[in-house]
CSV table of C-alpha atoms and ligand atoms in Angstrom, one decimal:
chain,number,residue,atom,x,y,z
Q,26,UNK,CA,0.0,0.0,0.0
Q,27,UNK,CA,1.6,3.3,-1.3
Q,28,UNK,CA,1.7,5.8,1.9
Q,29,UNK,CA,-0.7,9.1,1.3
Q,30,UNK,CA,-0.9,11.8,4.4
Q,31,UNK,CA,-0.8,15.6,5.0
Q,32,UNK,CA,0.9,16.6,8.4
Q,33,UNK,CA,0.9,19.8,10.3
Q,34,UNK,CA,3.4,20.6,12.9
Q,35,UNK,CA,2.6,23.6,15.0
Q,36,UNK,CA,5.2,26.0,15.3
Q,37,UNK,CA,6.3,26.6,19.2
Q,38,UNK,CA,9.3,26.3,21.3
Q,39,UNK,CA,9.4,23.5,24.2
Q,40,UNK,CA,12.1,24.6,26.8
Q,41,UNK,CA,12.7,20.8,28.8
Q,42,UNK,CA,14.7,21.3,32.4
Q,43,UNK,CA,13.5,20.3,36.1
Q,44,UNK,CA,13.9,23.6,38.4
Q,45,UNK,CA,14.9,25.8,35.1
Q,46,UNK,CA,11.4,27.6,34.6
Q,47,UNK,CA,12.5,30.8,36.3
Q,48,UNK,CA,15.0,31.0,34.5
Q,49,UNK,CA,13.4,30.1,30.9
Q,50,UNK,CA,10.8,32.5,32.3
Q,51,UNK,CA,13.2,35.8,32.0
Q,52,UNK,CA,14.5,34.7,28.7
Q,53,UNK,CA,11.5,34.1,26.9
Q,54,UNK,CA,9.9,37.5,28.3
Q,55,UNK,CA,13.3,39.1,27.3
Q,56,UNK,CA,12.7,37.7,23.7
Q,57,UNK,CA,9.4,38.4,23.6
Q,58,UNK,CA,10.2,42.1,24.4
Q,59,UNK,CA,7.3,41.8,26.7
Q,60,UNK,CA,6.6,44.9,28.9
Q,61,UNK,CA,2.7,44.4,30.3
Q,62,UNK,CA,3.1,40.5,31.5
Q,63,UNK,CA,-0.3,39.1,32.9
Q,64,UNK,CA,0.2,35.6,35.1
Q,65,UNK,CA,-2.7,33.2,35.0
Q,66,UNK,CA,-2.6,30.5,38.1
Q,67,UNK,CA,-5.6,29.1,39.8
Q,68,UNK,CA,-4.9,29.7,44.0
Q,69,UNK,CA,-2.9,26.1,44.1
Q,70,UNK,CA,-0.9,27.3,41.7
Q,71,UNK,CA,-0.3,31.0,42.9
Q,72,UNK,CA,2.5,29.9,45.1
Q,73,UNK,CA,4.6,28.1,42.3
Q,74,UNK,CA,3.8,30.7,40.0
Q,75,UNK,CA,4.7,33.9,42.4
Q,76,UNK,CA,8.1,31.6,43.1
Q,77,UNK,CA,8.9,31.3,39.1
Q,78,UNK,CA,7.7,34.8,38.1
Q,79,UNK,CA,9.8,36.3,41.3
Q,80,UNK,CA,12.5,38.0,39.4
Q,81,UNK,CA,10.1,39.5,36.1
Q,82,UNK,CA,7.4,42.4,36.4
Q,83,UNK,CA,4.4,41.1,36.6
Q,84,UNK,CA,1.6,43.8,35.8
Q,85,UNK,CA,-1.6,41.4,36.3
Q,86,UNK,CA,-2.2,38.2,38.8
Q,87,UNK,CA,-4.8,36.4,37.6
Q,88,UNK,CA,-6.7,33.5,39.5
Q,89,UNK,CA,-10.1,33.1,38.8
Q,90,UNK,CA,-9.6,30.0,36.6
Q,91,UNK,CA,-12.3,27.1,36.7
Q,92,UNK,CA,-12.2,23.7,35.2
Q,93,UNK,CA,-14.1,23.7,31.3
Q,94,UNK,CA,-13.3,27.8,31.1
Q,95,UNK,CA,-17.0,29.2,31.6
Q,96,UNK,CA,-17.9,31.7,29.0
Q,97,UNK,CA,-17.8,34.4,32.2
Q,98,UNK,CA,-14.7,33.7,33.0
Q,99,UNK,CA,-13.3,33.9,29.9
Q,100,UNK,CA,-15.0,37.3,29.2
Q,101,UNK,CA,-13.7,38.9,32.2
Q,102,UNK,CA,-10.2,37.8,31.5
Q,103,UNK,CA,-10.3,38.8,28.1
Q,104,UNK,CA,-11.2,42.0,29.7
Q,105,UNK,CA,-8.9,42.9,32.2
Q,106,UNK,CA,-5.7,42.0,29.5
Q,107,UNK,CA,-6.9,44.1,26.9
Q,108,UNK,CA,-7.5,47.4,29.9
Q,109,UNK,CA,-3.9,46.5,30.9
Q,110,UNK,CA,-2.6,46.7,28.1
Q,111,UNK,CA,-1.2,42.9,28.4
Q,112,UNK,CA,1.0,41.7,25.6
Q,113,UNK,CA,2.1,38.2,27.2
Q,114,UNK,CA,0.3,35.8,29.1
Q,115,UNK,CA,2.0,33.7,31.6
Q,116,UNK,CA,-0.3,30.5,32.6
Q,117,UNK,CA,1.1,28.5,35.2
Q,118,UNK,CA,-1.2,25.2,36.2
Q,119,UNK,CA,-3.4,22.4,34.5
Q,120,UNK,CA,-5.2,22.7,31.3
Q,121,UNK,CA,-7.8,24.9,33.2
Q,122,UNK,CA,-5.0,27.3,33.1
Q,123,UNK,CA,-3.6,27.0,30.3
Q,124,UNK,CA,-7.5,26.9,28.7
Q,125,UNK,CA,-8.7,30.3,29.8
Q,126,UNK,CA,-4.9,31.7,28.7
Q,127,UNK,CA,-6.3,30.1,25.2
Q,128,UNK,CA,-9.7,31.7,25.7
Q,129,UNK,CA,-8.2,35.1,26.0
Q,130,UNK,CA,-5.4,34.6,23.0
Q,131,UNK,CA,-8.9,33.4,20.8
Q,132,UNK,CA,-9.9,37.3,20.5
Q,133,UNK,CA,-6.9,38.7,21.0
Q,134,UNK,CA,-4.1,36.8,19.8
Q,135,UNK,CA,-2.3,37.7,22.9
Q,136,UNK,CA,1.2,35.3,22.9
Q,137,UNK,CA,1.4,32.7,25.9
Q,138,UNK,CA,4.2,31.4,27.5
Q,139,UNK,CA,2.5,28.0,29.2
Q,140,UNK,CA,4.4,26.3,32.1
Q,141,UNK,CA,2.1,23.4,32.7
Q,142,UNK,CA,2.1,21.4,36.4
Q,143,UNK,CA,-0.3,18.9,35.3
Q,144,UNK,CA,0.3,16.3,32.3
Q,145,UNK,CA,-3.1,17.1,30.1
Q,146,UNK,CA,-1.2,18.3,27.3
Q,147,UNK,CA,-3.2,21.5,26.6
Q,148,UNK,CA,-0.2,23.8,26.3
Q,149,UNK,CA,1.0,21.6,22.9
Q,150,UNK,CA,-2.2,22.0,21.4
Q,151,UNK,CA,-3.9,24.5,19.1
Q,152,UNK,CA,-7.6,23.2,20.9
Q,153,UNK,CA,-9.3,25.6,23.0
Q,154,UNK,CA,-12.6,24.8,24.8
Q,155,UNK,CA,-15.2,27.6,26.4
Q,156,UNK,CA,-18.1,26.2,28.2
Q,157,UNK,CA,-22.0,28.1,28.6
Q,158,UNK,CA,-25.1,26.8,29.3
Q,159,UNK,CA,-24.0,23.5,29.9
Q,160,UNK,CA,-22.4,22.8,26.8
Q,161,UNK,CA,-19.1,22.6,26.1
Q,162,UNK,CA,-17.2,24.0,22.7
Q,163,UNK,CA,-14.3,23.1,21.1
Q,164,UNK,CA,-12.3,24.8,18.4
Q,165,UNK,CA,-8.9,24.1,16.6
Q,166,UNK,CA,-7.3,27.9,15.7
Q,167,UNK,CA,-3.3,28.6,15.8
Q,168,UNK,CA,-3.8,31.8,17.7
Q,169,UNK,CA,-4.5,29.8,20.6
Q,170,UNK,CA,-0.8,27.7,20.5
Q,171,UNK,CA,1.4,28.7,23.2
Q,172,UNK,CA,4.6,30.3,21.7
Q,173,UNK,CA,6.8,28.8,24.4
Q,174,UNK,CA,6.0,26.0,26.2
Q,175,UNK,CA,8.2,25.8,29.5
Q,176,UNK,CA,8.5,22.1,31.1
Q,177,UNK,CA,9.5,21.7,34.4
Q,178,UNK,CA,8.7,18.8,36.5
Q,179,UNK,CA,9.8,19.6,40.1
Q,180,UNK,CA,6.5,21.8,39.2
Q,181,UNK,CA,4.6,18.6,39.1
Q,182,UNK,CA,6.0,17.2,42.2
Q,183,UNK,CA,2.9,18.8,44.6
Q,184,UNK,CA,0.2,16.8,42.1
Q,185,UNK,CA,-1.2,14.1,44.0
Q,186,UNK,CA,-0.3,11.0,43.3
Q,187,UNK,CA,-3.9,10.1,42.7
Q,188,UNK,CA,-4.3,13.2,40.4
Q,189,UNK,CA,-0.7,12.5,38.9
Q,190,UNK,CA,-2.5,9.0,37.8
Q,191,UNK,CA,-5.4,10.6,36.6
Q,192,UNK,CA,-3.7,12.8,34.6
Q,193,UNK,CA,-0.7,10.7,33.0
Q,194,UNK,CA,-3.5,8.5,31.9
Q,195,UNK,CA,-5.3,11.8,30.3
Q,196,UNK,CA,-2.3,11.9,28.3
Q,197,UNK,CA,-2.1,8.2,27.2
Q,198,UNK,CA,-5.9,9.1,26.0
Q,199,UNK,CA,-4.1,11.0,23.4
Q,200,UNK,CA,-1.7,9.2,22.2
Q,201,UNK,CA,-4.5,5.8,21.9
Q,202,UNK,CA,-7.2,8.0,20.5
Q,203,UNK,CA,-4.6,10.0,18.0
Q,204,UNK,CA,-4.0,6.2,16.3
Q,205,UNK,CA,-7.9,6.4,14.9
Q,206,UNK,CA,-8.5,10.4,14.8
Q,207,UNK,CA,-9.7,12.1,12.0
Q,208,UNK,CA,-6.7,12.7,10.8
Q,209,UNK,CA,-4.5,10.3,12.1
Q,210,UNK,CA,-1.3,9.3,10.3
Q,211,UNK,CA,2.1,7.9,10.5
Q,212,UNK,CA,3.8,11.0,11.9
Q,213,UNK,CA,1.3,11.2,14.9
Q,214,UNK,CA,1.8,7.3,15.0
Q,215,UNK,CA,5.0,7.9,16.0
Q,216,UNK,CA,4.7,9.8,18.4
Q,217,UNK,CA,2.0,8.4,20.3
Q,218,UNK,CA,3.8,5.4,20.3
Q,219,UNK,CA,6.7,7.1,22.6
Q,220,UNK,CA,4.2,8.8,24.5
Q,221,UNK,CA,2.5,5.7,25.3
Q,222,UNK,CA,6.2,4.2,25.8
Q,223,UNK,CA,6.9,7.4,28.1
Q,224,UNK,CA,3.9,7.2,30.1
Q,225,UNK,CA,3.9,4.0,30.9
Q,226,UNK,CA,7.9,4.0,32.2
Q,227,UNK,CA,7.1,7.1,34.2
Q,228,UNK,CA,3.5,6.2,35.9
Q,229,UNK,CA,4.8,3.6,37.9
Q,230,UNK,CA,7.6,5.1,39.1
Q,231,UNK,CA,5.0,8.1,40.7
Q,232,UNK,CA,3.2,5.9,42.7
Q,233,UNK,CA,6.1,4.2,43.9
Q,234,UNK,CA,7.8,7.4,45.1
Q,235,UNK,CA,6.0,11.0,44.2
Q,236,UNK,CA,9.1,12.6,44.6
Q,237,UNK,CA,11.4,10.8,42.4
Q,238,UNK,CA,11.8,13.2,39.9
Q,239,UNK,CA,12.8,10.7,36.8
Q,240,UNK,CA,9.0,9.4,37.2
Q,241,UNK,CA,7.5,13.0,37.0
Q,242,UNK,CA,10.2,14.3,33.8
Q,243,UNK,CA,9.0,10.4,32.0
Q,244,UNK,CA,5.6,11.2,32.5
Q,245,UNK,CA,6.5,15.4,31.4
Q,246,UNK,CA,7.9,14.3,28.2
Q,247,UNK,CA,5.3,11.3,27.7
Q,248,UNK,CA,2.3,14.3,28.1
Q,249,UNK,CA,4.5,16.3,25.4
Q,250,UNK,CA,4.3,13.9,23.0
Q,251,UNK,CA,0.8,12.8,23.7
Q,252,UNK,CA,-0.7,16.1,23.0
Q,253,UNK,CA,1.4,17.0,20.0
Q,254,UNK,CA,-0.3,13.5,18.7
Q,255,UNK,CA,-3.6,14.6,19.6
Q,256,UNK,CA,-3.3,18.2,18.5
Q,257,UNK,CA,-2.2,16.9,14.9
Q,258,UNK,CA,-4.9,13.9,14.8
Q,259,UNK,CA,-7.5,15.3,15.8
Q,260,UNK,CA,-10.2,14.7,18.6
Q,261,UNK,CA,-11.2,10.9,18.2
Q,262,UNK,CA,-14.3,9.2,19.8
Q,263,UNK,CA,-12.5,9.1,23.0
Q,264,UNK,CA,-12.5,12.7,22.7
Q,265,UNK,CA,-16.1,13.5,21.6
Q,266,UNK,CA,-17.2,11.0,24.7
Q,267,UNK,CA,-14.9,12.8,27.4
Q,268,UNK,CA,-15.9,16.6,26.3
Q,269,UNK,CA,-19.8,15.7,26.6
Q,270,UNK,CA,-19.0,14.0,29.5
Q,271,UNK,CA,-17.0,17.0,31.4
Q,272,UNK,CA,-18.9,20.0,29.6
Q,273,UNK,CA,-22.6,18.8,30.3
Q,274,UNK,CA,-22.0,17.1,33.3
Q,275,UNK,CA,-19.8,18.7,35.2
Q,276,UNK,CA,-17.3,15.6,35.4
Q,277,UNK,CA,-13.6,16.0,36.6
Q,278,UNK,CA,-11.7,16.4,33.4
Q,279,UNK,CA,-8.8,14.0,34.0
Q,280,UNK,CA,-10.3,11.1,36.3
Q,281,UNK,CA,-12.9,10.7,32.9
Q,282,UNK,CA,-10.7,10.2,30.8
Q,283,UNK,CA,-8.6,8.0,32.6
Q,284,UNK,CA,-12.0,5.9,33.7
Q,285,UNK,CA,-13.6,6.2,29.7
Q,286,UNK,CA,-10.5,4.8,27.9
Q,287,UNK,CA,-10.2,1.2,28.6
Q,288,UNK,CA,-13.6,1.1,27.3
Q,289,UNK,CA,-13.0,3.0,23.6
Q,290,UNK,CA,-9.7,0.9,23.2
Q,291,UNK,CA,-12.1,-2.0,23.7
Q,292,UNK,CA,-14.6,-1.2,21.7
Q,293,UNK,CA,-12.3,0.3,18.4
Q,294,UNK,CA,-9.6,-2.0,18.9
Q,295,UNK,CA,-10.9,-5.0,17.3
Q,296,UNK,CA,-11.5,-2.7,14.2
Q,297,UNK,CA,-8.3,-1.0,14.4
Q,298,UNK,CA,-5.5,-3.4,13.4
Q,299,UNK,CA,-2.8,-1.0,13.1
Q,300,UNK,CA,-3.5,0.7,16.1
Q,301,UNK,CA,-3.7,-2.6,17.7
Q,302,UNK,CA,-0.8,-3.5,16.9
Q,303,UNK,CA,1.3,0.1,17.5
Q,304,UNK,CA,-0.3,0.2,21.5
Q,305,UNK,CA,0.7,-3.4,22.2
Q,306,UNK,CA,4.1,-3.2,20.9
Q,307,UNK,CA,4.6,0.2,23.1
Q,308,UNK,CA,3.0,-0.9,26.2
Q,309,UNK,CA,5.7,-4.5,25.2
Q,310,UNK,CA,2.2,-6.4,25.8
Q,311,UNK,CA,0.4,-9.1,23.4
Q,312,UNK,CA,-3.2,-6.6,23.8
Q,313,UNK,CA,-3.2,-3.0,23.4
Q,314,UNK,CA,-6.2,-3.7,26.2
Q,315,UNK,CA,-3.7,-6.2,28.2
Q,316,UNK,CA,-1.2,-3.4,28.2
Q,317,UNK,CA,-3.7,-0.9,29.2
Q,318,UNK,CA,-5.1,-2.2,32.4
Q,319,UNK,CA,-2.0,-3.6,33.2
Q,320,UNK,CA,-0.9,-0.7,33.7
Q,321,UNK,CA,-4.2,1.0,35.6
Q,322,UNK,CA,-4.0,-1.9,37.8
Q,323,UNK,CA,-0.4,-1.1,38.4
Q,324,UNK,CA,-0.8,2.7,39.8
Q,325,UNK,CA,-4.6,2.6,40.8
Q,326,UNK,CA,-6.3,4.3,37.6
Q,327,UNK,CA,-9.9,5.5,38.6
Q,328,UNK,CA,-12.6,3.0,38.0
Q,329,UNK,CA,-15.9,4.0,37.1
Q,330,UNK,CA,-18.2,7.6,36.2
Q,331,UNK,CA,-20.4,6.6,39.0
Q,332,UNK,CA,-17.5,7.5,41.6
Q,333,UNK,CA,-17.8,11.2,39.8
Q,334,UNK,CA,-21.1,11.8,39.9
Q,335,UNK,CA,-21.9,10.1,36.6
Q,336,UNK,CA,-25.9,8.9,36.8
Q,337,UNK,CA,-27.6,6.1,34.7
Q,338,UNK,CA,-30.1,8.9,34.1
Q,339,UNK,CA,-27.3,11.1,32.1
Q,340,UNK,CA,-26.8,8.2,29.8
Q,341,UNK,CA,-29.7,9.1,27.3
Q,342,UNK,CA,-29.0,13.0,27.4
Q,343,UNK,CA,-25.2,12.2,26.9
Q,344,UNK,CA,-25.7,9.7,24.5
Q,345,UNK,CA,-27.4,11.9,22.3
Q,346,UNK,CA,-25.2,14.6,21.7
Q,347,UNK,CA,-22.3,12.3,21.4
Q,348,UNK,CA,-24.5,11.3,18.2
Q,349,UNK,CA,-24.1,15.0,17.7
Q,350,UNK,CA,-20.5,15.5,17.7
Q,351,UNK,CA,-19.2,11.8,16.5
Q,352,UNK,CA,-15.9,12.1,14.8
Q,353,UNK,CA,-15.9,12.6,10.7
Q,354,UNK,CA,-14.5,8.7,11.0
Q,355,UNK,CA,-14.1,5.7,13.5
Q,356,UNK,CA,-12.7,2.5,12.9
Q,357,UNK,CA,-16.0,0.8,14.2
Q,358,UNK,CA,-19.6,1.9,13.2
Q,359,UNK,CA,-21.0,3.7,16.2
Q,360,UNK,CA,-24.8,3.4,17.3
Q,361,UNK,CA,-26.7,4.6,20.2
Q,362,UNK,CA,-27.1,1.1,21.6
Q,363,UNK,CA,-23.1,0.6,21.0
Q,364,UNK,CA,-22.4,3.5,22.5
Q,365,UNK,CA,-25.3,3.1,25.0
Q,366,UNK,CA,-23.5,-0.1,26.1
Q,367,UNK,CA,-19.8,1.7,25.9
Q,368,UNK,CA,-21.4,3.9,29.2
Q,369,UNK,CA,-23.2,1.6,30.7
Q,370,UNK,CA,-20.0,-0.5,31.6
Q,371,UNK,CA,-18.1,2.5,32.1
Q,372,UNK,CA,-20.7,4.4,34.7
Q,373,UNK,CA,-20.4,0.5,36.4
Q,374,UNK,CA,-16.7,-0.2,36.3
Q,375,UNK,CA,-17.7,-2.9,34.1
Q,376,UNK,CA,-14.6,-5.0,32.5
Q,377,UNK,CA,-14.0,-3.3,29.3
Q,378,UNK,CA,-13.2,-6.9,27.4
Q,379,UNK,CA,-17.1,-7.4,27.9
Q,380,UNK,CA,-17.7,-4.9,25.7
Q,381,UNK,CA,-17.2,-7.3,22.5
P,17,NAD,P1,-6.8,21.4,36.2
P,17,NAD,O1,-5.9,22.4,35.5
P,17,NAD,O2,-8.1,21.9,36.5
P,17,NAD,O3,-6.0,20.9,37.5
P,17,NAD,C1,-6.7,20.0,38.4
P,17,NAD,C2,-6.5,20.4,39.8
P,17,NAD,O4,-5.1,20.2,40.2
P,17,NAD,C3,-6.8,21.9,40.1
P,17,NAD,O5,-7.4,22.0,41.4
P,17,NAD,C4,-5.4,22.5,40.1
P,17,NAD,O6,-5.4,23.7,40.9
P,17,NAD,C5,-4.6,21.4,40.7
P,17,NAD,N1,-3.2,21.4,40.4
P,17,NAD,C6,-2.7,21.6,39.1
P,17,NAD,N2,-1.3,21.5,39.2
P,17,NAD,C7,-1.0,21.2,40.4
P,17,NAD,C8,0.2,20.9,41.1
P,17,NAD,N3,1.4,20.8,40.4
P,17,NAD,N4,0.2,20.6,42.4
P,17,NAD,C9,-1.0,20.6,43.1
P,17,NAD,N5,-2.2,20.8,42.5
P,17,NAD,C10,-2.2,21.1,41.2
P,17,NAD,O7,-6.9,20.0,35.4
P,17,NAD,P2,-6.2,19.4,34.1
P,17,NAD,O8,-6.7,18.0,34.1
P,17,NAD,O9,-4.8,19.7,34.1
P,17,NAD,O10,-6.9,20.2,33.0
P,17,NAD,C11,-8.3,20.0,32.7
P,17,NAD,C12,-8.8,21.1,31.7
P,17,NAD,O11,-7.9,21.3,30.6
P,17,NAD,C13,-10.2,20.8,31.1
P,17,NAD,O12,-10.9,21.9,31.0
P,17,NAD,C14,-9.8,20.2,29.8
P,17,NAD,O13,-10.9,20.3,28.9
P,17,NAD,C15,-8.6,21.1,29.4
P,17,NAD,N6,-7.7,20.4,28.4
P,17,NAD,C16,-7.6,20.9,27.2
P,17,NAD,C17,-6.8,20.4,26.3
P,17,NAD,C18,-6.6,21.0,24.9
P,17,NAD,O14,-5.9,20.6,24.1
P,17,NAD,N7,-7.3,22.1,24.7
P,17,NAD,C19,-6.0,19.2,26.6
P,17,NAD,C20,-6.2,18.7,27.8
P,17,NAD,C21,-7.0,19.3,28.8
């Protein structure tokens, strides 16, 4: 079979060093020429971020930063950077962070310098989300890609393990769902496959001790790799499930993807040969499933929806709009009784191999 693809790297620069983000911070503002500097950190973060940013000029401190950006949110943001004049944003924290930095960039095309402490991924993407009225959007515009991306994973240290897990297994959604996305191909491929590699070295290793930093720079560099797959791919079913899942129903962005993915790799597998095959080798497993809960099993991976509020009564409403928003293509037909069945099991904790 003759090989046919388009690819599209986004342009940004990815600064890698454990306890160098203050001092990547002064260069890249010094580069940047930046002169009105606003910092965006939810309270947990404001310590970190006060402690990086000590030693540049900080004009705005920003804080009110919820999970899924609601629309107010983003509007008052958006708000107080254009009356200060702000020409760089500084988001230090999860994708919450990094998303309403995004949000604001979206009508302003403000540059952001993201310094992630989480391992979602969202500062390696060109995805923004905004949520109102219960419903979630998504949108794919470059404005929105942080121009620096500053990785430093003493930063991560303070996660909770449990949240660590929760996270690093947000990230090896990416990578799995990249391998059947809309516009999957071998370049993503590749890179999933070492983030799922990465991921799956540095997990462990968290649990075991929270404060050995090789597990937390593994897990870093996996999450780098796992969104650059996912930001080129495209949002698969895994996707579609997980945003309908967080933005109509409140649900905790990380622990739902870490609970909903044994149950999409279980359902598209069987249809997806390639991707099979490519998650099975980098897990070193014979199943891409077998590699998968291996590992959940290994550092505790949350369970079921129904631990997160998750109600058989949201299935039908959820259901439906996934209908909505299916991706242009999946590797296995997808039905409302399919799909009906994919949250049953995973509101239950249901064993995903059931599924087939
Ligand atoms: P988050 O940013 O909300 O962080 C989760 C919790 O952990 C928060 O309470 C936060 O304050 C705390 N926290 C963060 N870093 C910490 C640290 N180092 N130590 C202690 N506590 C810390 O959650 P998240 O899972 O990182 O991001 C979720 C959001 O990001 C969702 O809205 C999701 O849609 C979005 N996201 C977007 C993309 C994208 O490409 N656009 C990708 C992934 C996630």
């Amino acid at each position: 079979m003759s090989l046919k693809f388009s690819h599209e790297t986004l342009g940004q620069r990815v600064l890698f060093g454990t306890k160098q983000a203050s001092q990547y911070l002064i260069a890249e503002i010094m580069r940047l020429e930046a002169q009105n500097v606003m910092v965006i950190a939810s309270n947990s973060g404001l310590f970190s971020a006060q402690e990086i940013a000590a030693d540049i000029d900080v004009k705005v401190w920003h804080s009110n930063v919820k999970m899924h950006v609601p629309m107010e949110t983003a509007i008052e943001a958006r708000a107080i950077a254009v009356d200060n004049d702000i020409d760089v944003i500084v988001s230090v924290g999860g994708g919450s962070a990094v998303g309403l930095a995004k949000a604001i960039a979206l009508t302003t095309s403000i540059p952001i310098i993201a310094i992630p402490t989480t391992y979602a991924g969202s500062e390696a993407t060109n995805v923004w989300g905004i949520t109102e009225s219960a419903r979630k959007t998504t949108g794919v515009d470059n404005k929105v890609v942080p121009t620096t991306v500053i990785y430093d994973s003493s930063l991560t240290m303070s996660l909770p393990v449990e949240m660590s897990v929760a996270s690093g297994l947000n990230g090896m959604a990416h990578c799995i769902d990249s391998l059947w996305a809309p516009h999957a191909d071998p370049i993503n491929a590749l890179m999933a496959a070492e983030g799922i590699r990465a991921l799956s070295a540095g997990l462990p290793k968290i649990v075991a001790d929270p404060q050995d930093i090789s597990g937390r720079d593994e897990v870093l560099y996996g999450a780098y790799f796992a969104a650059v797959s996912f930001a080129s791919a495209g949002s698969g079913l895994h996707h579609k499930i997980c945003h309908v899942l967080g933005g109509t129903f409140n649900l905790p962005h990380a622990q739902t993807h870490a609970t909903v993915l044994p149950y999409v790799l279980a359902f598209n597998a069987p249809f997806a040969p390639d991707a099979e095959q490519r998650t099975a080798a980098a897990f070193g497993t014979d199943t891409a499933l077998e590699g998968l809960q291996k590992l959940r099993a290994q550092v505790g991976a949350p369970q079921r929806l129904s631990d997160y509020g998750f109600t058989e009564e949201g299935i039908p409403e959820a259901v439906s709009i996934i209908l909505e928003k299916l991706p242009a293509h999946n590797p296995r037909e997808i039905t409302e009784e399919n799909l009906t069945a994919l949250l049953v099991a995973a509101l239950n904790g249901n064993d995903p191999a059931t599924l087939n």
